[in-house]
Amino acid sequence: MADNKPIGIFDSGFGGLTVFRRILERLPRYDYIYLGDNARTPYGNRSFETVLKFATQGVGHLFSLGCRLVVIACNTASAKALRTIQQAWLPRNYPGLRVLGVIRPTVESIRSFTKTNHVALWATPGTVRSESFAIEIAKYAPQVKLFQQACPMLVPLVEAGELEGPGVDCYINKYWDQTRAQSPDIDTLLLGCTHYPLLMPRLKALLPEGVRVVEQGLLVAPSLEDYLKRHPEIESALTRGGACRYLTTDQCQYFDELAEKFMGLKISSEKAEIAG
Ligand code: DGL
């Protein structure tokens, strides 16, 4: 894949595969490199400076492997690092290359899901504290009222392989009660964290029927397609061999097991040593 110009997908760990699989379904012909920073996951409680440092290292690694365009699939990194990466780091270090996040494409499509305009967001504490979704909603969907709920226990549960059972149900019920207390008119729950779509079966079982649960990958994939149509100078530089490489900064076996267990993806990941 040495001469390939793939699309890079960066995440703090394996959760970004929930976004990547939707991108692959929609745009299967391009070459891709997925990089999960499992050695340093989770990012959800880390400081702005730390997330920025880790994200620039990850994106820089993907650029060094030939990627021309990187999608930061991680909401926490999109919330805390993307603006600085786009406005300062990229022009200084990699003018001509591009980095996209997941928050803006999500927010741009959210209006089509809600009738009441009362939308809940579940995300990591870091994403909620950053107010990034609220800032983007004010710009791109000002009629939507956003009710944010930090869900600190959901990533550890998913990472531990707990996708069902009393522990998961207890926390989903708890976070939903807290969310509903903010507004009884919420009709849409936006999953603003890469890991949460893995809890979809329990979310659908436990949340009231009238509440639509929105999976971000389904919004990010068409938005990426649209971006590539609007930017032929980027699109034409990408190679189309349909090849996928999976890199992790931690144990490959663990990554492969989780990818298979949760995504049904049989993959053989490679260890990445990224500049620390
Ligand atoms: N990828 C993160 C996100 O979407 C969740 C895991 C983490 O905290 O690193 O916010």
PDB file of C-alpha atoms and ligand atoms in Angstrom:
ATOM      1  CA  MET A   1       0.000   0.000   0.000  1.00  0.00           C
ATOM      2  CA  ALA A   2       3.123   2.188  -0.148  1.00  0.00           C
ATOM      3  CA  ASP A   3       1.963   4.381  -3.038  1.00  0.00           C
ATOM      4  CA  ASN A   4      -1.606   4.482  -1.907  1.00  0.00           C
ATOM      5  CA  LYS A   5      -3.304   7.678  -0.910  1.00  0.00           C
ATOM      6  CA  PRO A   6      -5.891   6.373   1.522  1.00  0.00           C
ATOM      7  CA  ILE A   7      -8.488   8.100   3.624  1.00  0.00           C
ATOM      8  CA  GLY A   8      -7.396   7.985   7.261  1.00  0.00           C
ATOM      9  CA  ILE A   9      -9.852   7.346  10.074  1.00  0.00           C
ATOM     10  CA  PHE A  10      -8.610   8.251  13.537  1.00  0.00           C
ATOM     11  CA  ASP A  11     -10.178   7.338  16.870  1.00  0.00           C
ATOM     12  CA  SER A  12      -9.116   7.080  20.488  1.00  0.00           C
ATOM     13  CA  GLY A  13      -9.679   3.311  20.256  1.00  0.00           C
ATOM     14  CA  PHE A  14     -11.894   0.796  18.543  1.00  0.00           C
ATOM     15  CA  GLY A  15     -15.189   2.686  18.914  1.00  0.00           C
ATOM     16  CA  GLY A  16     -14.519   4.674  15.739  1.00  0.00           C
ATOM     17  CA  LEU A  17     -15.159   1.442  13.856  1.00  0.00           C
ATOM     18  CA  THR A  18     -18.869   2.205  14.327  1.00  0.00           C
ATOM     19  CA  VAL A  19     -18.339   5.272  12.137  1.00  0.00           C
ATOM     20  CA  PHE A  20     -15.863   3.606   9.810  1.00  0.00           C
ATOM     21  CA  ARG A  21     -18.184   0.710   8.985  1.00  0.00           C
ATOM     22  CA  ARG A  22     -20.839   3.173   7.806  1.00  0.00           C
ATOM     23  CA  ILE A  23     -18.239   4.993   5.679  1.00  0.00           C
ATOM     24  CA  LEU A  24     -17.115   1.685   4.182  1.00  0.00           C
ATOM     25  CA  GLU A  25     -20.698   0.672   3.395  1.00  0.00           C
ATOM     26  CA  ARG A  26     -21.246   3.943   1.552  1.00  0.00           C
ATOM     27  CA  LEU A  27     -17.818   4.484  -0.026  1.00  0.00           C
ATOM     28  CA  PRO A  28     -16.258   1.035  -0.442  1.00  0.00           C
ATOM     29  CA  ARG A  29     -13.944   1.801  -3.348  1.00  0.00           C
ATOM     30  CA  TYR A  30     -11.384   4.026  -1.629  1.00  0.00           C
ATOM     31  CA  ASP A  31      -8.352   2.807   0.298  1.00  0.00           C
ATOM     32  CA  TYR A  32      -8.469   3.344   4.053  1.00  0.00           C
ATOM     33  CA  ILE A  33      -6.247   3.234   7.112  1.00  0.00           C
ATOM     34  CA  TYR A  34      -7.981   3.087  10.474  1.00  0.00           C
ATOM     35  CA  LEU A  35      -5.871   4.079  13.497  1.00  0.00           C
ATOM     36  CA  GLY A  36      -7.096   3.426  17.039  1.00  0.00           C
ATOM     37  CA  ASP A  37      -5.099   4.940  19.895  1.00  0.00           C
ATOM     38  CA  ASN A  38      -6.058   2.091  22.248  1.00  0.00           C
ATOM     39  CA  ALA A  39      -2.933   2.530  24.360  1.00  0.00           C
ATOM     40  CA  ARG A  40      -4.206   5.924  25.529  1.00  0.00           C
ATOM     41  CA  THR A  41      -7.977   5.448  25.395  1.00  0.00           C
ATOM     42  CA  PRO A  42     -10.279   6.776  26.777  1.00  0.00           C
ATOM     43  CA  TYR A  43      -9.940  10.427  25.816  1.00  0.00           C
ATOM     44  CA  GLY A  44     -13.306  11.318  27.354  1.00  0.00           C
ATOM     45  CA  ASN A  45     -11.991  12.734  30.634  1.00  0.00           C
ATOM     46  CA  ARG A  46      -8.700  14.173  29.411  1.00  0.00           C
ATOM     47  CA  SER A  47      -7.716  17.828  29.169  1.00  0.00           C
ATOM     48  CA  PHE A  48      -7.879  19.923  26.028  1.00  0.00           C
ATOM     49  CA  GLU A  49      -4.041  19.974  25.782  1.00  0.00           C
ATOM     50  CA  THR A  50      -3.716  16.203  26.119  1.00  0.00           C
ATOM     51  CA  VAL A  51      -6.423  15.409  23.566  1.00  0.00           C
ATOM     52  CA  LEU A  52      -4.875  17.919  21.145  1.00  0.00           C
ATOM     53  CA  LYS A  53      -1.439  16.341  21.577  1.00  0.00           C
ATOM     54  CA  PHE A  54      -2.718  12.783  21.084  1.00  0.00           C
ATOM     55  CA  ALA A  55      -4.914  13.722  18.124  1.00  0.00           C
ATOM     56  CA  THR A  56      -2.139  15.595  16.280  1.00  0.00           C
ATOM     57  CA  GLN A  57       0.190  12.638  16.820  1.00  0.00           C
ATOM     58  CA  GLY A  58      -2.407  10.227  15.453  1.00  0.00           C
ATOM     59  CA  VAL A  59      -3.316  12.361  12.462  1.00  0.00           C
ATOM     60  CA  GLY A  60       0.377  13.057  11.764  1.00  0.00           C
ATOM     61  CA  HIS A  61       1.013   9.309  11.754  1.00  0.00           C
ATOM     62  CA  LEU A  62      -1.757   8.767   9.207  1.00  0.00           C
ATOM     63  CA  PHE A  63      -0.319  11.524   7.011  1.00  0.00           C
ATOM     64  CA  SER A  64       3.107   9.877   7.219  1.00  0.00           C
ATOM     65  CA  LEU A  65       1.482   6.711   5.794  1.00  0.00           C
ATOM     66  CA  GLY A  66       0.192   8.577   2.745  1.00  0.00           C
ATOM     67  CA  CYS A  67      -3.285   9.691   3.837  1.00  0.00           C
ATOM     68  CA  ARG A  68      -4.390  12.932   2.185  1.00  0.00           C
ATOM     69  CA  LEU A  69      -7.531  13.298   4.215  1.00  0.00           C
ATOM     70  CA  VAL A  70      -8.230  12.164   7.780  1.00  0.00           C
ATOM     71  CA  VAL A  71     -11.619  11.865   9.439  1.00  0.00           C
ATOM     72  CA  ILE A  72     -11.423  12.178  13.214  1.00  0.00           C
ATOM     73  CA  ALA A  73     -14.169   9.725  14.152  1.00  0.00           C
ATOM     74  CA  CYS A  74     -13.795  10.428  17.876  1.00  0.00           C
ATOM     75  CA  ASN A  75     -16.247  12.997  19.200  1.00  0.00           C
ATOM     76  CA  THR A  76     -14.050  13.971  22.127  1.00  0.00           C
ATOM     77  CA  ALA A  77     -11.118  14.678  19.794  1.00  0.00           C
ATOM     78  CA  SER A  78     -13.407  16.443  17.309  1.00  0.00           C
ATOM     79  CA  ALA A  79     -14.775  18.550  20.156  1.00  0.00           C
ATOM     80  CA  LYS A  80     -11.475  19.464  21.746  1.00  0.00           C
ATOM     81  CA  ALA A  81      -8.840  19.366  19.033  1.00  0.00           C
ATOM     82  CA  LEU A  82     -10.361  19.774  15.571  1.00  0.00           C
ATOM     83  CA  ARG A  83     -10.598  23.553  15.470  1.00  0.00           C
ATOM     84  CA  THR A  84      -6.926  24.011  16.496  1.00  0.00           C
ATOM     85  CA  ILE A  85      -5.857  21.298  14.067  1.00  0.00           C
ATOM     86  CA  GLN A  86      -7.713  22.909  11.166  1.00  0.00           C
ATOM     87  CA  GLN A  87      -6.845  26.503  11.928  1.00  0.00           C
ATOM     88  CA  ALA A  88      -3.270  26.307  13.227  1.00  0.00           C
ATOM     89  CA  TRP A  89      -1.625  22.875  13.069  1.00  0.00           C
ATOM     90  CA  LEU A  90      -2.541  21.911   9.498  1.00  0.00           C
ATOM     91  CA  PRO A  91      -1.578  25.187   7.780  1.00  0.00           C
ATOM     92  CA  ARG A  92       1.748  25.156   9.655  1.00  0.00           C
ATOM     93  CA  ASN A  93       2.624  21.481   9.140  1.00  0.00           C
ATOM     94  CA  TYR A  94       0.586  19.992   6.296  1.00  0.00           C
ATOM     95  CA  PRO A  95      -0.863  22.677   4.040  1.00  0.00           C
ATOM     96  CA  GLY A  96      -2.873  20.944   1.336  1.00  0.00           C
ATOM     97  CA  LEU A  97      -3.947  18.009   3.488  1.00  0.00           C
ATOM     98  CA  ARG A  98      -7.336  17.897   5.199  1.00  0.00           C
ATOM     99  CA  VAL A  99      -8.835  16.834   8.520  1.00  0.00           C
ATOM    100  CA  LEU A 100     -12.589  16.513   9.103  1.00  0.00           C
ATOM    101  CA  GLY A 101     -14.523  15.815  12.287  1.00  0.00           C
ATOM    102  CA  VAL A 102     -17.848  14.223  13.131  1.00  0.00           C
ATOM    103  CA  ILE A 103     -19.689  16.951  15.001  1.00  0.00           C
ATOM    104  CA  ARG A 104     -20.549  19.348  12.204  1.00  0.00           C
ATOM    105  CA  PRO A 105     -21.934  16.689   9.818  1.00  0.00           C
ATOM    106  CA  THR A 106     -24.021  15.318  12.662  1.00  0.00           C
ATOM    107  CA  VAL A 107     -25.444  18.682  13.595  1.00  0.00           C
ATOM    108  CA  GLU A 108     -26.164  19.631   9.988  1.00  0.00           C
ATOM    109  CA  SER A 109     -28.526  16.683   9.568  1.00  0.00           C
ATOM    110  CA  ILE A 110     -30.155  16.582  12.992  1.00  0.00           C
ATOM    111  CA  ARG A 111     -33.114  18.784  12.049  1.00  0.00           C
ATOM    112  CA  SER A 112     -34.533  16.080   9.806  1.00  0.00           C
ATOM    113  CA  PHE A 113     -35.044  13.744  12.781  1.00  0.00           C
ATOM    114  CA  THR A 114     -36.883  15.920  15.278  1.00  0.00           C
ATOM    115  CA  LYS A 115     -40.447  17.187  15.237  1.00  0.00           C
ATOM    116  CA  THR A 116     -40.391  18.856  18.655  1.00  0.00           C
ATOM    117  CA  ASN A 117     -36.937  20.419  18.112  1.00  0.00           C
ATOM    118  CA  HIS A 118     -35.992  19.108  21.546  1.00  0.00           C
ATOM    119  CA  VAL A 119     -32.928  16.927  20.972  1.00  0.00           C
ATOM    120  CA  ALA A 120     -30.865  15.120  23.587  1.00  0.00           C
ATOM    121  CA  LEU A 121     -27.164  14.478  23.239  1.00  0.00           C
ATOM    122  CA  TRP A 122     -25.396  11.653  25.045  1.00  0.00           C
ATOM    123  CA  ALA A 123     -21.628  11.985  25.020  1.00  0.00           C
ATOM    124  CA  THR A 124     -18.482  11.737  27.123  1.00  0.00           C
ATOM    125  CA  PRO A 125     -17.970  14.301  29.912  1.00  0.00           C
ATOM    126  CA  GLY A 126     -15.220  15.931  27.805  1.00  0.00           C
ATOM    127  CA  THR A 127     -17.479  16.401  24.792  1.00  0.00           C
ATOM    128  CA  VAL A 128     -20.292  17.801  26.953  1.00  0.00           C
ATOM    129  CA  ARG A 129     -17.945  20.188  28.794  1.00  0.00           C
ATOM    130  CA  SER A 130     -16.509  21.459  25.501  1.00  0.00           C
ATOM    131  CA  GLU A 131     -20.011  22.675  24.469  1.00  0.00           C
ATOM    132  CA  SER A 132     -18.962  21.889  20.870  1.00  0.00           C
ATOM    133  CA  PHE A 133     -22.309  20.360  19.882  1.00  0.00           C
ATOM    134  CA  ALA A 134     -24.187  23.308  21.387  1.00  0.00           C
ATOM    135  CA  ILE A 135     -21.962  25.804  19.535  1.00  0.00           C
ATOM    136  CA  GLU A 136     -22.450  24.020  16.205  1.00  0.00           C
ATOM    137  CA  ILE A 137     -26.213  23.625  16.764  1.00  0.00           C
ATOM    138  CA  ALA A 138     -26.472  27.381  17.357  1.00  0.00           C
ATOM    139  CA  LYS A 139     -24.795  27.884  13.949  1.00  0.00           C
ATOM    140  CA  TYR A 140     -26.361  25.165  11.784  1.00  0.00           C
ATOM    141  CA  ALA A 141     -29.672  24.276  13.452  1.00  0.00           C
ATOM    142  CA  PRO A 142     -30.599  27.264  15.630  1.00  0.00           C
ATOM    143  CA  GLN A 143     -34.215  26.154  16.031  1.00  0.00           C
ATOM    144  CA  VAL A 144     -33.072  22.998  17.852  1.00  0.00           C
ATOM    145  CA  LYS A 145     -32.866  23.057  21.630  1.00  0.00           C
ATOM    146  CA  LEU A 146     -30.101  20.743  22.834  1.00  0.00           C
ATOM    147  CA  PHE A 147     -30.192  18.875  26.158  1.00  0.00           C
ATOM    148  CA  GLN A 148     -26.804  17.414  26.980  1.00  0.00           C
ATOM    149  CA  GLN A 149     -26.150  14.422  29.182  1.00  0.00           C
ATOM    150  CA  ALA A 150     -22.670  13.187  30.059  1.00  0.00           C
ATOM    151  CA  CYS A 151     -22.628   9.379  30.271  1.00  0.00           C
ATOM    152  CA  PRO A 152     -19.257   8.543  31.857  1.00  0.00           C
ATOM    153  CA  MET A 153     -20.059   4.874  32.525  1.00  0.00           C
ATOM    154  CA  LEU A 154     -21.042   3.829  29.012  1.00  0.00           C
ATOM    155  CA  VAL A 155     -17.570   3.760  27.409  1.00  0.00           C
ATOM    156  CA  PRO A 156     -16.050   1.622  30.210  1.00  0.00           C
ATOM    157  CA  LEU A 157     -18.993  -0.795  29.983  1.00  0.00           C
ATOM    158  CA  VAL A 158     -18.599  -1.183  26.228  1.00  0.00           C
ATOM    159  CA  GLU A 159     -14.810  -1.491  26.542  1.00  0.00           C
ATOM    160  CA  ALA A 160     -15.374  -4.288  29.060  1.00  0.00           C
ATOM    161  CA  GLY A 161     -17.613  -6.109  26.590  1.00  0.00           C
ATOM    162  CA  GLU A 162     -20.813  -5.409  28.572  1.00  0.00           C
ATOM    163  CA  LEU A 163     -23.331  -4.694  25.842  1.00  0.00           C
ATOM    164  CA  GLU A 164     -26.291  -6.105  27.759  1.00  0.00           C
ATOM    165  CA  GLY A 165     -27.198  -7.165  31.267  1.00  0.00           C
ATOM    166  CA  PRO A 166     -28.240  -5.398  34.463  1.00  0.00           C
ATOM    167  CA  GLY A 167     -25.222  -3.049  34.571  1.00  0.00           C
ATOM    168  CA  VAL A 168     -25.896  -1.599  31.137  1.00  0.00           C
ATOM    169  CA  ASP A 169     -29.663  -1.351  31.730  1.00  0.00           C
ATOM    170  CA  CYS A 170     -29.122   0.401  35.042  1.00  0.00           C
ATOM    171  CA  TYR A 171     -26.951   3.137  33.499  1.00  0.00           C
ATOM    172  CA  ILE A 172     -29.108   3.592  30.403  1.00  0.00           C
ATOM    173  CA  ASN A 173     -32.163   4.045  32.655  1.00  0.00           C
ATOM    174  CA  LYS A 174     -30.281   6.419  34.936  1.00  0.00           C
ATOM    175  CA  TYR A 175     -29.000   8.627  32.088  1.00  0.00           C
ATOM    176  CA  TRP A 176     -32.386   8.602  30.383  1.00  0.00           C
ATOM    177  CA  ASP A 177     -34.152   9.684  33.601  1.00  0.00           C
ATOM    178  CA  GLN A 178     -31.670  12.551  33.927  1.00  0.00           C
ATOM    179  CA  THR A 179     -32.129  13.468  30.276  1.00  0.00           C
ATOM    180  CA  ARG A 180     -35.928  13.350  30.381  1.00  0.00           C
ATOM    181  CA  ALA A 181     -35.903  15.531  33.497  1.00  0.00           C
ATOM    182  CA  GLN A 182     -34.371  18.294  31.352  1.00  0.00           C
ATOM    183  CA  SER A 183     -37.326  18.258  28.933  1.00  0.00           C
ATOM    184  CA  PRO A 184     -40.342  15.965  28.575  1.00  0.00           C
ATOM    185  CA  ASP A 185     -40.558  16.939  24.869  1.00  0.00           C
ATOM    186  CA  ILE A 186     -37.340  15.283  23.737  1.00  0.00           C
ATOM    187  CA  ASP A 187     -38.109  13.122  20.678  1.00  0.00           C
ATOM    188  CA  THR A 188     -34.551  12.489  19.435  1.00  0.00           C
ATOM    189  CA  LEU A 189     -31.497  11.084  21.151  1.00  0.00           C
ATOM    190  CA  LEU A 190     -28.243  11.740  19.367  1.00  0.00           C
ATOM    191  CA  LEU A 191     -25.444   9.332  20.208  1.00  0.00           C
ATOM    192  CA  GLY A 192     -22.431  11.670  20.242  1.00  0.00           C
ATOM    193  CA  CYS A 193     -19.850   9.050  21.149  1.00  0.00           C
ATOM    194  CA  THR A 194     -18.326   6.359  18.969  1.00  0.00           C
ATOM    195  CA  HIS A 195     -19.053   3.562  21.451  1.00  0.00           C
ATOM    196  CA  TYR A 196     -22.742   4.133  22.065  1.00  0.00           C
ATOM    197  CA  PRO A 197     -24.130   2.595  18.833  1.00  0.00           C
ATOM    198  CA  LEU A 198     -22.945  -0.742  20.214  1.00  0.00           C
ATOM    199  CA  LEU A 199     -25.634  -0.342  22.876  1.00  0.00           C
ATOM    200  CA  MET A 200     -28.378   0.221  20.290  1.00  0.00           C
ATOM    201  CA  PRO A 201     -30.336  -2.985  21.044  1.00  0.00           C
ATOM    202  CA  ARG A 202     -30.624  -2.064  24.743  1.00  0.00           C
ATOM    203  CA  LEU A 203     -31.331   1.603  23.975  1.00  0.00           C
ATOM    204  CA  LYS A 204     -34.182   0.619  21.661  1.00  0.00           C
ATOM    205  CA  ALA A 205     -35.537  -1.785  24.255  1.00  0.00           C
ATOM    206  CA  LEU A 206     -35.410   0.645  27.182  1.00  0.00           C
ATOM    207  CA  LEU A 207     -36.230   4.083  25.752  1.00  0.00           C
ATOM    208  CA  PRO A 208     -39.827   5.141  25.059  1.00  0.00           C
ATOM    209  CA  GLU A 209     -41.104   4.242  21.599  1.00  0.00           C
ATOM    210  CA  GLY A 210     -41.513   7.810  20.400  1.00  0.00           C
ATOM    211  CA  VAL A 211     -37.834   8.607  20.902  1.00  0.00           C
ATOM    212  CA  ARG A 212     -35.642   8.237  17.835  1.00  0.00           C
ATOM    213  CA  VAL A 213     -32.082   7.138  18.573  1.00  0.00           C
ATOM    214  CA  VAL A 214     -29.671   8.515  15.984  1.00  0.00           C
ATOM    215  CA  GLU A 215     -26.429   6.780  15.096  1.00  0.00           C
ATOM    216  CA  GLN A 216     -23.760   9.201  13.987  1.00  0.00           C
ATOM    217  CA  GLY A 217     -22.021   7.049  11.366  1.00  0.00           C
ATOM    218  CA  LEU A 218     -25.178   7.152   9.247  1.00  0.00           C
ATOM    219  CA  LEU A 219     -24.876  10.949   9.114  1.00  0.00           C
ATOM    220  CA  VAL A 220     -21.101  11.179   8.756  1.00  0.00           C
ATOM    221  CA  ALA A 221     -20.831   8.787   5.786  1.00  0.00           C
ATOM    222  CA  PRO A 222     -23.133  10.728   3.387  1.00  0.00           C
ATOM    223  CA  SER A 223     -21.538  13.955   4.534  1.00  0.00           C
ATOM    224  CA  LEU A 224     -18.084  12.607   3.615  1.00  0.00           C
ATOM    225  CA  GLU A 225     -19.416  11.543   0.219  1.00  0.00           C
ATOM    226  CA  ASP A 226     -20.769  15.027  -0.311  1.00  0.00           C
ATOM    227  CA  TYR A 227     -17.466  16.586   0.812  1.00  0.00           C
ATOM    228  CA  LEU A 228     -15.545  14.494  -1.729  1.00  0.00           C
ATOM    229  CA  LYS A 229     -17.935  15.590  -4.497  1.00  0.00           C
ATOM    230  CA  ARG A 230     -17.430  19.224  -3.564  1.00  0.00           C
ATOM    231  CA  HIS A 231     -13.618  18.898  -3.329  1.00  0.00           C
ATOM    232  CA  PRO A 232     -12.376  17.221  -6.527  1.00  0.00           C
ATOM    233  CA  GLU A 233      -8.835  18.424  -5.784  1.00  0.00           C
ATOM    234  CA  ILE A 234      -8.828  16.150  -2.694  1.00  0.00           C
ATOM    235  CA  GLU A 235     -10.934  13.349  -4.157  1.00  0.00           C
ATOM    236  CA  SER A 236      -8.822  12.959  -7.289  1.00  0.00           C
ATOM    237  CA  ALA A 237      -5.674  12.452  -5.185  1.00  0.00           C
ATOM    238  CA  LEU A 238      -7.188   9.445  -3.360  1.00  0.00           C
ATOM    239  CA  THR A 239      -6.508   5.898  -4.518  1.00  0.00           C
ATOM    240  CA  ARG A 240      -9.349   3.440  -5.062  1.00  0.00           C
ATOM    241  CA  GLY A 241      -8.128  -0.077  -4.415  1.00  0.00           C
ATOM    242  CA  GLY A 242     -10.685  -0.958  -1.753  1.00  0.00           C
ATOM    243  CA  ALA A 243      -7.869  -1.844   0.676  1.00  0.00           C
ATOM    244  CA  CYS A 244      -8.240  -1.389   4.443  1.00  0.00           C
ATOM    245  CA  ARG A 245      -5.447  -1.408   7.009  1.00  0.00           C
ATOM    246  CA  TYR A 246      -6.191  -1.386  10.716  1.00  0.00           C
ATOM    247  CA  LEU A 247      -3.614   0.020  13.131  1.00  0.00           C
ATOM    248  CA  THR A 248      -3.707   0.108  16.904  1.00  0.00           C
ATOM    249  CA  THR A 249      -1.278   1.629  19.395  1.00  0.00           C
ATOM    250  CA  ASP A 250      -1.914  -1.269  21.812  1.00  0.00           C
ATOM    251  CA  GLN A 251      -2.370  -5.036  21.599  1.00  0.00           C
ATOM    252  CA  CYS A 252      -3.434  -6.231  18.165  1.00  0.00           C
ATOM    253  CA  GLN A 253      -5.092  -9.363  19.485  1.00  0.00           C
ATOM    254  CA  TYR A 254      -7.372  -7.374  21.796  1.00  0.00           C
ATOM    255  CA  PHE A 255      -8.294  -4.975  19.003  1.00  0.00           C
ATOM    256  CA  ASP A 256      -9.051  -7.820  16.592  1.00  0.00           C
ATOM    257  CA  GLU A 257     -11.180  -9.631  19.174  1.00  0.00           C
ATOM    258  CA  LEU A 258     -13.273  -6.547  19.935  1.00  0.00           C
ATOM    259  CA  ALA A 259     -13.635  -5.694  16.264  1.00  0.00           C
ATOM    260  CA  GLU A 260     -14.917  -9.172  15.555  1.00  0.00           C
ATOM    261  CA  LYS A 261     -17.137  -9.354  18.615  1.00  0.00           C
ATOM    262  CA  PHE A 262     -18.792  -5.985  18.147  1.00  0.00           C
ATOM    263  CA  MET A 263     -18.626  -5.310  14.427  1.00  0.00           C
ATOM    264  CA  GLY A 264     -18.526  -8.773  12.946  1.00  0.00           C
ATOM    265  CA  LEU A 265     -15.337  -7.622  11.203  1.00  0.00           C
ATOM    266  CA  LYS A 266     -12.620 -10.229  10.801  1.00  0.00           C
ATOM    267  CA  ILE A 267      -9.495  -8.134  10.782  1.00  0.00           C
ATOM    268  CA  SER A 268      -5.835  -8.520  11.445  1.00  0.00           C
ATOM    269  CA  SER A 269      -4.554  -5.259  12.890  1.00  0.00           C
ATOM    270  CA  GLU A 270      -0.966  -4.008  12.988  1.00  0.00           C
ATOM    271  CA  LYS A 271       0.793  -2.330  15.876  1.00  0.00           C
ATOM    272  CA  ALA A 272       1.466   1.357  15.292  1.00  0.00           C
ATOM    273  CA  GLU A 273       4.313   3.189  16.988  1.00  0.00           C
ATOM    274  CA  ILE A 274       3.299   6.796  16.853  1.00  0.00           C
ATOM    275  CA  ALA A 275       5.599   9.639  17.811  1.00  0.00           C
ATOM    276  CA  GLY A 276       5.137  10.360  21.517  1.00  0.00           C
TER     277      GLY A 276
HETATM  278  N1  DGL B   1     -14.112   7.954  20.944  1.00  0.00           N
HETATM  279  C1  DGL B   1     -14.657   8.670  22.085  1.00  0.00           C
HETATM  280  C2  DGL B   1     -15.771   9.593  21.636  1.00  0.00           C
HETATM  281  O1  DGL B   1     -16.379   9.416  20.599  1.00  0.00           O
HETATM  282  C3  DGL B   1     -15.150   7.721  23.152  1.00  0.00           C
HETATM  283  C4  DGL B   1     -14.038   6.970  23.835  1.00  0.00           C
HETATM  284  C5  DGL B   1     -13.091   7.867  24.592  1.00  0.00           C
HETATM  285  O2  DGL B   1     -13.488   8.487  25.597  1.00  0.00           O
HETATM  286  O3  DGL B   1     -11.949   7.952  24.165  1.00  0.00           O
HETATM  287  O4  DGL B   1     -16.053  10.535  22.325  1.00  0.00           O
END
